[in-house]
XYZ file of C-alpha atoms in Angstrom:
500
model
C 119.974 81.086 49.418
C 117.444 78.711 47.481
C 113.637 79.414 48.327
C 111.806 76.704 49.047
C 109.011 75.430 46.555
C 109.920 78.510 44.725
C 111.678 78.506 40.929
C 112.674 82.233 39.574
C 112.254 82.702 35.881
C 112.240 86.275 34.456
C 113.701 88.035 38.045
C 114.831 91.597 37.924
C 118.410 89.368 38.603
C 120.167 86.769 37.122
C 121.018 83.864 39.161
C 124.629 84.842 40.763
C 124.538 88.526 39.482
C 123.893 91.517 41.531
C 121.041 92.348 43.250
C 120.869 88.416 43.722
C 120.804 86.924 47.241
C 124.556 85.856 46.897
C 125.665 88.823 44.866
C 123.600 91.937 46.460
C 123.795 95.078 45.207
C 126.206 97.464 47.702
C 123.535 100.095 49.423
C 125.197 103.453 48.900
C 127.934 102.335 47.208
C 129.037 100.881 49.928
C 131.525 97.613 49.951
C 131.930 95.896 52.902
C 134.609 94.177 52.277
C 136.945 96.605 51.016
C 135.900 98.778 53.595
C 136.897 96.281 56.264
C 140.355 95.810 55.204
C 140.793 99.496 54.277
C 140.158 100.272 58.175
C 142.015 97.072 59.442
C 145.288 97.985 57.668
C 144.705 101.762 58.665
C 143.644 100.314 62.409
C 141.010 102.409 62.453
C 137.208 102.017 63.665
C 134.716 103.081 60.683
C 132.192 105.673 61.480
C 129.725 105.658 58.799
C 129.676 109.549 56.670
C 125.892 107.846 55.034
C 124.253 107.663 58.232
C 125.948 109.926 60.585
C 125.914 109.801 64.902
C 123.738 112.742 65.213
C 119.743 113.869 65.608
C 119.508 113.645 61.792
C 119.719 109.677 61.653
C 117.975 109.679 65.375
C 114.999 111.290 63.160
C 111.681 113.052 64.505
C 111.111 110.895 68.005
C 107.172 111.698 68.780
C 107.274 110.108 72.340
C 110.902 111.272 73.326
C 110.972 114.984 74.760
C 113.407 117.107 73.002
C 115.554 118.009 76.085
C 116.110 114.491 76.279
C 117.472 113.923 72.274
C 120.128 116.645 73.791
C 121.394 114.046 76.068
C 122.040 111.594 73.424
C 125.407 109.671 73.184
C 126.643 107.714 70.570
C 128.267 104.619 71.732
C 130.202 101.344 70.300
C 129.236 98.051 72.188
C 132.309 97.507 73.874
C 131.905 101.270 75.394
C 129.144 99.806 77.083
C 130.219 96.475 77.621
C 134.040 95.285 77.537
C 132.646 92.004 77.096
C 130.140 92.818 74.284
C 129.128 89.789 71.661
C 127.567 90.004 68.360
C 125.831 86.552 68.720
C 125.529 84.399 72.093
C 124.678 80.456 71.252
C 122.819 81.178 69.063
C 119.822 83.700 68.027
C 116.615 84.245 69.451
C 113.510 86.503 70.045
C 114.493 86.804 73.564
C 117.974 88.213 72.756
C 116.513 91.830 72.768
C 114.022 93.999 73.687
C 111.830 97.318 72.313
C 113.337 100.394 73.725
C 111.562 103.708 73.170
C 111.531 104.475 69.543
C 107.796 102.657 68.525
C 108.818 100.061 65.968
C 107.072 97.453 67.536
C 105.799 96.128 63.906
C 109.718 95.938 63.032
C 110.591 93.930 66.473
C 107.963 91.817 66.137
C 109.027 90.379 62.578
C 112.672 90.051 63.773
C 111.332 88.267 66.611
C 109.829 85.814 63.550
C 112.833 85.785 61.596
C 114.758 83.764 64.356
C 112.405 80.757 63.684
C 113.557 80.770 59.969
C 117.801 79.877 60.346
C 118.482 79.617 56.845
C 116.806 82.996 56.047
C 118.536 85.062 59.462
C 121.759 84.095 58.346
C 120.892 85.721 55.019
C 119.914 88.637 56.369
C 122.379 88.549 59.514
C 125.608 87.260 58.479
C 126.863 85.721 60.955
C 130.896 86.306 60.556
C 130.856 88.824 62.419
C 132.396 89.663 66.175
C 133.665 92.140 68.292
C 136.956 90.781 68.479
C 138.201 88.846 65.358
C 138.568 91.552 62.519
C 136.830 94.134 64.589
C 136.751 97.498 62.722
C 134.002 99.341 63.999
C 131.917 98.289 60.866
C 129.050 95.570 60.476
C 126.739 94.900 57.521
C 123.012 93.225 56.758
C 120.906 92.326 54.370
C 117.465 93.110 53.154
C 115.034 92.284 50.017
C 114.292 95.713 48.581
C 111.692 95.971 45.784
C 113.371 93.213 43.996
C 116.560 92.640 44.782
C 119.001 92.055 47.680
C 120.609 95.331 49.134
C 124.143 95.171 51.641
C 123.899 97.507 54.405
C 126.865 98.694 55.335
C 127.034 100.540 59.375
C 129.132 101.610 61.812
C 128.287 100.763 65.476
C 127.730 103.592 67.174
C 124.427 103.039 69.121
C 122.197 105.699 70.355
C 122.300 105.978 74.386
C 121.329 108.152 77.003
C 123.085 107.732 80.143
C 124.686 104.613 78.633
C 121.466 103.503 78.161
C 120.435 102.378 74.602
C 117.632 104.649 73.458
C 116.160 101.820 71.308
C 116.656 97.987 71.258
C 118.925 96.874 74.430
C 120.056 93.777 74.713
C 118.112 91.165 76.782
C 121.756 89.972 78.387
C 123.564 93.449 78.048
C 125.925 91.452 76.300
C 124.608 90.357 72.462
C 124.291 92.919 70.011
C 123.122 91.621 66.637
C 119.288 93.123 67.090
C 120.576 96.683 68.010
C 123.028 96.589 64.709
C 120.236 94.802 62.463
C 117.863 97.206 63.176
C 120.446 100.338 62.953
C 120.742 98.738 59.472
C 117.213 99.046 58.970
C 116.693 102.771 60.195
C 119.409 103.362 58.050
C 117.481 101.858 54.552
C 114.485 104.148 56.361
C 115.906 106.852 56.323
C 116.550 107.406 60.324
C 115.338 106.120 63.575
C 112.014 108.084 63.844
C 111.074 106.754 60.275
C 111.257 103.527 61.203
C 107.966 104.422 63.947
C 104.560 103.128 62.953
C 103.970 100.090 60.437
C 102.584 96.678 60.190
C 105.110 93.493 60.386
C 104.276 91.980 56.349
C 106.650 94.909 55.272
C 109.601 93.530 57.613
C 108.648 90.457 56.519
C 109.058 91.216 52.809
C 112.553 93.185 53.496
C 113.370 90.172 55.535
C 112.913 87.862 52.676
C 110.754 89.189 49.447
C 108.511 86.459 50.091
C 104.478 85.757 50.095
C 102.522 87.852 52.277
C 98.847 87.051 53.606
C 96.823 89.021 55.943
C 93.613 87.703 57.686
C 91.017 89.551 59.243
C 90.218 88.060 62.434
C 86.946 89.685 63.434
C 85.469 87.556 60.526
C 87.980 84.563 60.785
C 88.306 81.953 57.842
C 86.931 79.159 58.474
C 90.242 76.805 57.951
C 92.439 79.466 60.205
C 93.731 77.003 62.221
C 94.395 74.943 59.588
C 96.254 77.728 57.642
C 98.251 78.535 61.189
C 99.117 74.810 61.670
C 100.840 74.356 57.858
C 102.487 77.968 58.410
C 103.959 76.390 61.613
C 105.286 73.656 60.035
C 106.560 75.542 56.918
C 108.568 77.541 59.137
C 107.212 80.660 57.963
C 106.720 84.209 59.372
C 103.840 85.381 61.283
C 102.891 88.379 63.526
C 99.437 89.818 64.522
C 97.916 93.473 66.020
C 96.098 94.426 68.732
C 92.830 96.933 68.295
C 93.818 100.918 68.659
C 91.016 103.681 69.779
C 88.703 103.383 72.217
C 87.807 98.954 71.706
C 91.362 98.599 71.949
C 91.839 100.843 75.696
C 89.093 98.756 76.993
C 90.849 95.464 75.715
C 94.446 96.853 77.156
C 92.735 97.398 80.062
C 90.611 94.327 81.094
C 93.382 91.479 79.300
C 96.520 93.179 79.772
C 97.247 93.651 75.993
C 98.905 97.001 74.395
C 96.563 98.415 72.302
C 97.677 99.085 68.811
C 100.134 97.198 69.104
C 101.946 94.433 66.941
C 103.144 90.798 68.350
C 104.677 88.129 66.813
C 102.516 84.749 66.883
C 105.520 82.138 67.881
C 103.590 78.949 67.590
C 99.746 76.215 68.038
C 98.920 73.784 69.966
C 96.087 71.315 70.775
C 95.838 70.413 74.746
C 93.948 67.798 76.273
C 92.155 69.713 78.742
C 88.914 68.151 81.059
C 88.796 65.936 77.959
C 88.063 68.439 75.384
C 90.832 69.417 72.897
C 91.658 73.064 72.956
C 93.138 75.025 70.408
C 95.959 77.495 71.526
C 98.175 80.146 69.857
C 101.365 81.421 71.523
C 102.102 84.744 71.564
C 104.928 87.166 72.045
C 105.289 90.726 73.182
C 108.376 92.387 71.643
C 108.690 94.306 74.764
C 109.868 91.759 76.694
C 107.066 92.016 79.125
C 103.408 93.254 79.512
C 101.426 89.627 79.171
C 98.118 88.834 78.276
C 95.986 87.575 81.459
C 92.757 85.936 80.477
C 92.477 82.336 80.166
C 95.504 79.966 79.185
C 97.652 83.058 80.640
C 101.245 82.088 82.527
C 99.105 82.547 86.035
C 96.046 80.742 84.697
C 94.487 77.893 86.504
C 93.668 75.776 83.537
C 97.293 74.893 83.143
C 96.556 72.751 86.419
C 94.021 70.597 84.046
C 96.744 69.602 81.770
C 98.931 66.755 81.945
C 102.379 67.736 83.617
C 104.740 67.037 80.309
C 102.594 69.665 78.379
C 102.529 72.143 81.856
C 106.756 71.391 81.655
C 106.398 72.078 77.932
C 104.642 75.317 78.117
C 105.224 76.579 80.903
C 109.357 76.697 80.736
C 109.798 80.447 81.200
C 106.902 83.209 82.569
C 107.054 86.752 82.530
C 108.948 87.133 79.351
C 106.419 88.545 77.241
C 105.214 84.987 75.394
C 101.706 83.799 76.210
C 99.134 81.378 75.349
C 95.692 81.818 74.511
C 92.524 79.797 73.517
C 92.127 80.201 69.321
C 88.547 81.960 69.697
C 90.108 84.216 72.274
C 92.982 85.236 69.992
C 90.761 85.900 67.686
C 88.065 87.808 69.760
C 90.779 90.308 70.872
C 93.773 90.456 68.205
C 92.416 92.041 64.986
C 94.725 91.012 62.069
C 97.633 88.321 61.604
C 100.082 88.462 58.710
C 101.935 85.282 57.582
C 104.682 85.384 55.217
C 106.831 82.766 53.636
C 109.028 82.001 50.738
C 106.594 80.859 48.430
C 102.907 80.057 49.149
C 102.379 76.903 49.791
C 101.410 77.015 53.347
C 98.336 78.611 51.831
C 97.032 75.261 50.602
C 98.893 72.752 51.923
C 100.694 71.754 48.746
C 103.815 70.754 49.763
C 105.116 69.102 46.516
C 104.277 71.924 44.153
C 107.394 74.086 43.020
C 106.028 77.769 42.353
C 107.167 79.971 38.913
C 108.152 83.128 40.007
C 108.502 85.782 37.711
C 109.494 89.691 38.701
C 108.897 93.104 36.438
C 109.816 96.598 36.887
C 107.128 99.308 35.700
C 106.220 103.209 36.278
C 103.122 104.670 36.012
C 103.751 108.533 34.301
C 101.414 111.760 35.285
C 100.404 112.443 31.187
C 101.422 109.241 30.140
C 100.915 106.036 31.280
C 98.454 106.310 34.532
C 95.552 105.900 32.649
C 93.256 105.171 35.971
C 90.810 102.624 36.416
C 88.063 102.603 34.326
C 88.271 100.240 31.580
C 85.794 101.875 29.203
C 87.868 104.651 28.313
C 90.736 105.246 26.266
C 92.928 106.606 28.992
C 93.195 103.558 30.849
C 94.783 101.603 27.904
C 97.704 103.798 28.631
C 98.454 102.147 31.760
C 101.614 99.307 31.311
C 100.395 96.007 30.245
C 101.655 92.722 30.936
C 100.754 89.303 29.295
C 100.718 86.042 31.189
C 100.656 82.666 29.179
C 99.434 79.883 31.711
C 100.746 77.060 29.566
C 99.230 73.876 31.824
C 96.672 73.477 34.607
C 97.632 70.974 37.426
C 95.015 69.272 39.740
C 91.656 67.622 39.437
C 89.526 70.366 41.492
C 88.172 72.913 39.148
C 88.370 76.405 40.873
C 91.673 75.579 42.526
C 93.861 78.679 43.132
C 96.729 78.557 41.080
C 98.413 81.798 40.334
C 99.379 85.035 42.639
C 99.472 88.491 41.388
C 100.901 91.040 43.453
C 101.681 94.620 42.983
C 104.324 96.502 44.882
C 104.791 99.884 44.692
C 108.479 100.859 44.770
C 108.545 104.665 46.057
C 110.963 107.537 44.675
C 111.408 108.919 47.843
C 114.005 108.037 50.377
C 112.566 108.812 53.814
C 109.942 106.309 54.646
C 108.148 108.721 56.497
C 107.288 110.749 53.549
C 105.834 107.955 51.196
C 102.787 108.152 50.233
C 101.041 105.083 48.876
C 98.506 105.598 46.139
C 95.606 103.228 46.231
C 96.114 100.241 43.490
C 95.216 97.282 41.585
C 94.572 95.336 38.908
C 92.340 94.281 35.719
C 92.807 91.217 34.629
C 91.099 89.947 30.755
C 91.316 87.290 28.746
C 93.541 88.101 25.452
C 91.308 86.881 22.212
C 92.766 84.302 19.524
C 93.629 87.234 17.039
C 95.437 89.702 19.585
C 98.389 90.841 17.871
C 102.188 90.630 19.681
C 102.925 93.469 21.879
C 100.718 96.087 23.342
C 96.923 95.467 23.003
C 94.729 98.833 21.767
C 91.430 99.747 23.394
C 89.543 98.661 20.034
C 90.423 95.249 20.952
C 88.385 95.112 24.475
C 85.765 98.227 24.465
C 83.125 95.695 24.302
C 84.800 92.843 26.895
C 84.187 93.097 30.915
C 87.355 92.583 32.823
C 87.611 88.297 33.895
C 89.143 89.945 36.952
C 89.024 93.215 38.526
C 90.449 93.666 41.870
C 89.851 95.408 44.773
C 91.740 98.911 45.232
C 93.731 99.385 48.469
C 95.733 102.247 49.464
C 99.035 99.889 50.676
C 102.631 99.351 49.976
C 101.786 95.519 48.199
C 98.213 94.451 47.092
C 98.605 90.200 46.734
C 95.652 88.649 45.610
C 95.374 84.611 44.929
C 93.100 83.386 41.661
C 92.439 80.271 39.623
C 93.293 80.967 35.998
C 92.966 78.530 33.182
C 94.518 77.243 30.032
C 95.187 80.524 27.992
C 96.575 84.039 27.015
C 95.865 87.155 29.834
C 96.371 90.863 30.281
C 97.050 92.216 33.696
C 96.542 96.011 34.039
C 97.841 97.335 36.752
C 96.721 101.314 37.708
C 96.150 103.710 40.048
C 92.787 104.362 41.756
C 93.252 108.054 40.327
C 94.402 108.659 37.145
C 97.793 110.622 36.546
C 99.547 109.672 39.205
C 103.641 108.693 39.248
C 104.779 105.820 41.071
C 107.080 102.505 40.050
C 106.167 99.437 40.925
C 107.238 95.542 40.892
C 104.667 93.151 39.307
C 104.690 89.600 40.610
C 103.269 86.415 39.459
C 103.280 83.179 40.897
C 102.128 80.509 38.921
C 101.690 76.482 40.188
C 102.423 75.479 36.464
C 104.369 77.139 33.915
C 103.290 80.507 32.861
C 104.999 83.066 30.940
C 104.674 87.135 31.633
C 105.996 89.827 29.211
């Protein structure tokens, strides 16, 4: 799968080899393949020993009581429907809808990922059926911290009364979300660690790509603009409602879930009592539950429109999708995440091919997680990497050419139980008579940092800046010193740049 506007140089895989989007690596050892033809010769349905059929991979369920777990029945798709299907013309975010384990965030990005073909059938192959070379066993893939993971499952689905206890099928009949996101509680850990979390970290599983994250109570002031080429580029996007008490009165009033995540399906400008309005469509992962302000399915304004946009817009209600005027989705949403393969919707460049270049690192209790101030010796500990930005493209001075992002990449397997320490990043400008290799304290105690970033306590800190002709060093640390984590540094570079 070739990323658009994207080049890798220096990946944590080579081209082809594993961990590569053709080539990924097998997630518990598991191959696919060979397991398929294993169980076909053997005629035999695989149930998966990783990621048992019992309360263990259901997980801790907050909002489920616990006599109710006790009812729990595992079930294949043709146990509950002779006539299952793993895909049904085609996918789409109406195929499915959220059942009672709270992983809105994860829904919501799925719900995204159907809008981007090439990328589903990455992460959904779709060779796969309930009837041709049926075994029981399915598989997905997902971007993790660097490289491309296989998922191998059974498909044994959590029910209760044949009822799935989590993602049902919109028809009863298509089955693709349920597995995908079985996949994904499995890489989690279980069911219940898959509850609580905001869509950019789907997004990035769903495709490693470029995150950003805008805060809409103090909106950009080319957000539309920035929606309209992340349209067009086909990327990801998702928002969330307020939580606490701003958010009840909001759930109550407009008929929006507080807390709650969405994915952002598409703009429009409508003619409307001749003034153009600006409108964002929106869609509940539910499957229901609609915002009912203005520009809502039972709104009157859709009278003031001309009929071919009414027909347009108005093809299906009461499916969970809405429109709504730009300032409103601002005024009430409080975030939106967009995410795409490289980051050129940011600025419109269409043209410009991004370097991408990947590194693995560890910060070490004792060792190497120096902390964050600069002035000391401690903090020269931290890992070091040096970025050569070998041309500048473009005539405007201060345009924003390279992306740094920091990942961290936890040692623990249950999502639930990672903790995220709060990072970033120094970033200084290497002098003419810097040796090779690492750079001692002696050679900065009297130079300010050109960059120093904000810390954030978060899976990935991304932050865009315009760097010229020249030698850097990029610090990465932790807000508080001695702490152990791994991590993935990024950079993305419009011209060609070097990091070691």
């Amino acid at each position: 799968m070739a990323s658009i506007g994207l080049k890798m140089v220096n990946s944590l895989y080579e081209d082809g080899g594993e961990g590569s989007p053709s080539n990924p690596e097998k997630f518990k050892g598991q191959d696919f393949e060979e397991l398929r033809e294993s169980l076909l010769a053997e005629k035999k349905t695989f149930q998966d020993e990783t990621f048992p059929p019992n309360l263990d991979s259901l997980g801790e369920q907050d909002d489920i009581p616990a006599e109710e777990l006790e009812k729990v029945e595992w079930l294949r798709p043709l146990d509950l429907n002779p006539d299952a299907s793993f895909v049904v013309d085609g996918t789409s975010r109406f195929d499915f809808k959220q059942g009672d384990v709270g992983n809105c965030w994860f829904l919501s990005a799925i719900g995204a990922l159907t809008f981007r073909k090439t990328l589903m059938a990455q992460v959904v192959p779709m060779d796969q059926s309930f009837r041709e070379n049926y075994a029981g066993i399915f598989h997905f893939r997902f971007w993790r911290f660097g490289k491309w993971v296989d998922v191998v499952i059974d498909d044994l689905l959590p029910t209760i009364g044949k009822v799935p206890l989590s993602v049902s099928s919109t028809s009863e009949k298509e089955y693709w979300a349920p597995l995908l996101e079985k996949a994904y509680a499995k890489v989690c850990g279980s069911y219940g660690d898959m509850i609580a979390g905001n869509p950019p970290e789907a997004f990035k599983d769903f495709s490693g790509g470029v995150s950003v994250s805008c805060d809409l109570s103090e909106p950009q002031p080319d957000l539309w603009d920035l929606m309209n080429r992340a349209v067009q580029s086909r990327t990801m996007m998702g928002c969330g409602t307020f939580a606490g008490e701003k958010g009840e009165e909001i759930s109550a009033e407009f008929g929006l879930v507080e807390g709650h995540a969405y994915g952002v399906t598409g703009v429009l400008v409508v003619e409307s009592c001749e003034e153009q309005v600006k409108l964002v469509r929106v869609w509940n992962p539910w499957g229901m539950k609609e915002w009912n302000g203005d520009w809502s399915d039972k709104s009157n304004l859709w009278e003031t429109v001309s009929d071919e946009v009414r027909s347009l817009c108005m093809k299906k209600r009461d499916d969970g999708e809405f429109w709504m005027k730009m300032d409103d989705f601002c005024t009430y949403f409080e975030e939106m995440h967009i995410c795409c393969d490289s980051p050129n919707f940011v600025d419109g460049d269409e043209v410009c091919l991004w370097n991408c270049s990947l590194k693995e690192g560890r910060w070490e209790a004792g060792k190497s997680a120096g902390g964050p101030d600069y002035s000391t010796e401690e903090f020269w500990t931290n890992p070091q990497y040096r970025v050569t930005v070998k041309a500048v493209e473009g005539d405007n001075e201060g345009d924003k050419n390279v992306l740094l992002s920091l990942m961290q990449k936890p040692d623990e397997e249950y999502r639930r139980k990672i903790t995220y320490h709060s990072i970033g990043f120094s970033v200084f400008l290497v002098p003419p008579e810097a040796p090779k290799g690492r750079l001692p304290y002696s050679l900065f105690k009297d130079q300010e940092p050109l960059i120093l970033s904000m810390f954030h306590e978060t899976r990935e800190l991304i932050e865009f800046y315009c760097l010229e002709l020249g030698e850097y060093l990029i610090i990465p640390c932790t807000f508080e010193p001695n702490k152990t984590s791994s991590f993935i540094i990024t950079i993305y570079s419009k011209t060609e740049a070097e990091m070691e």
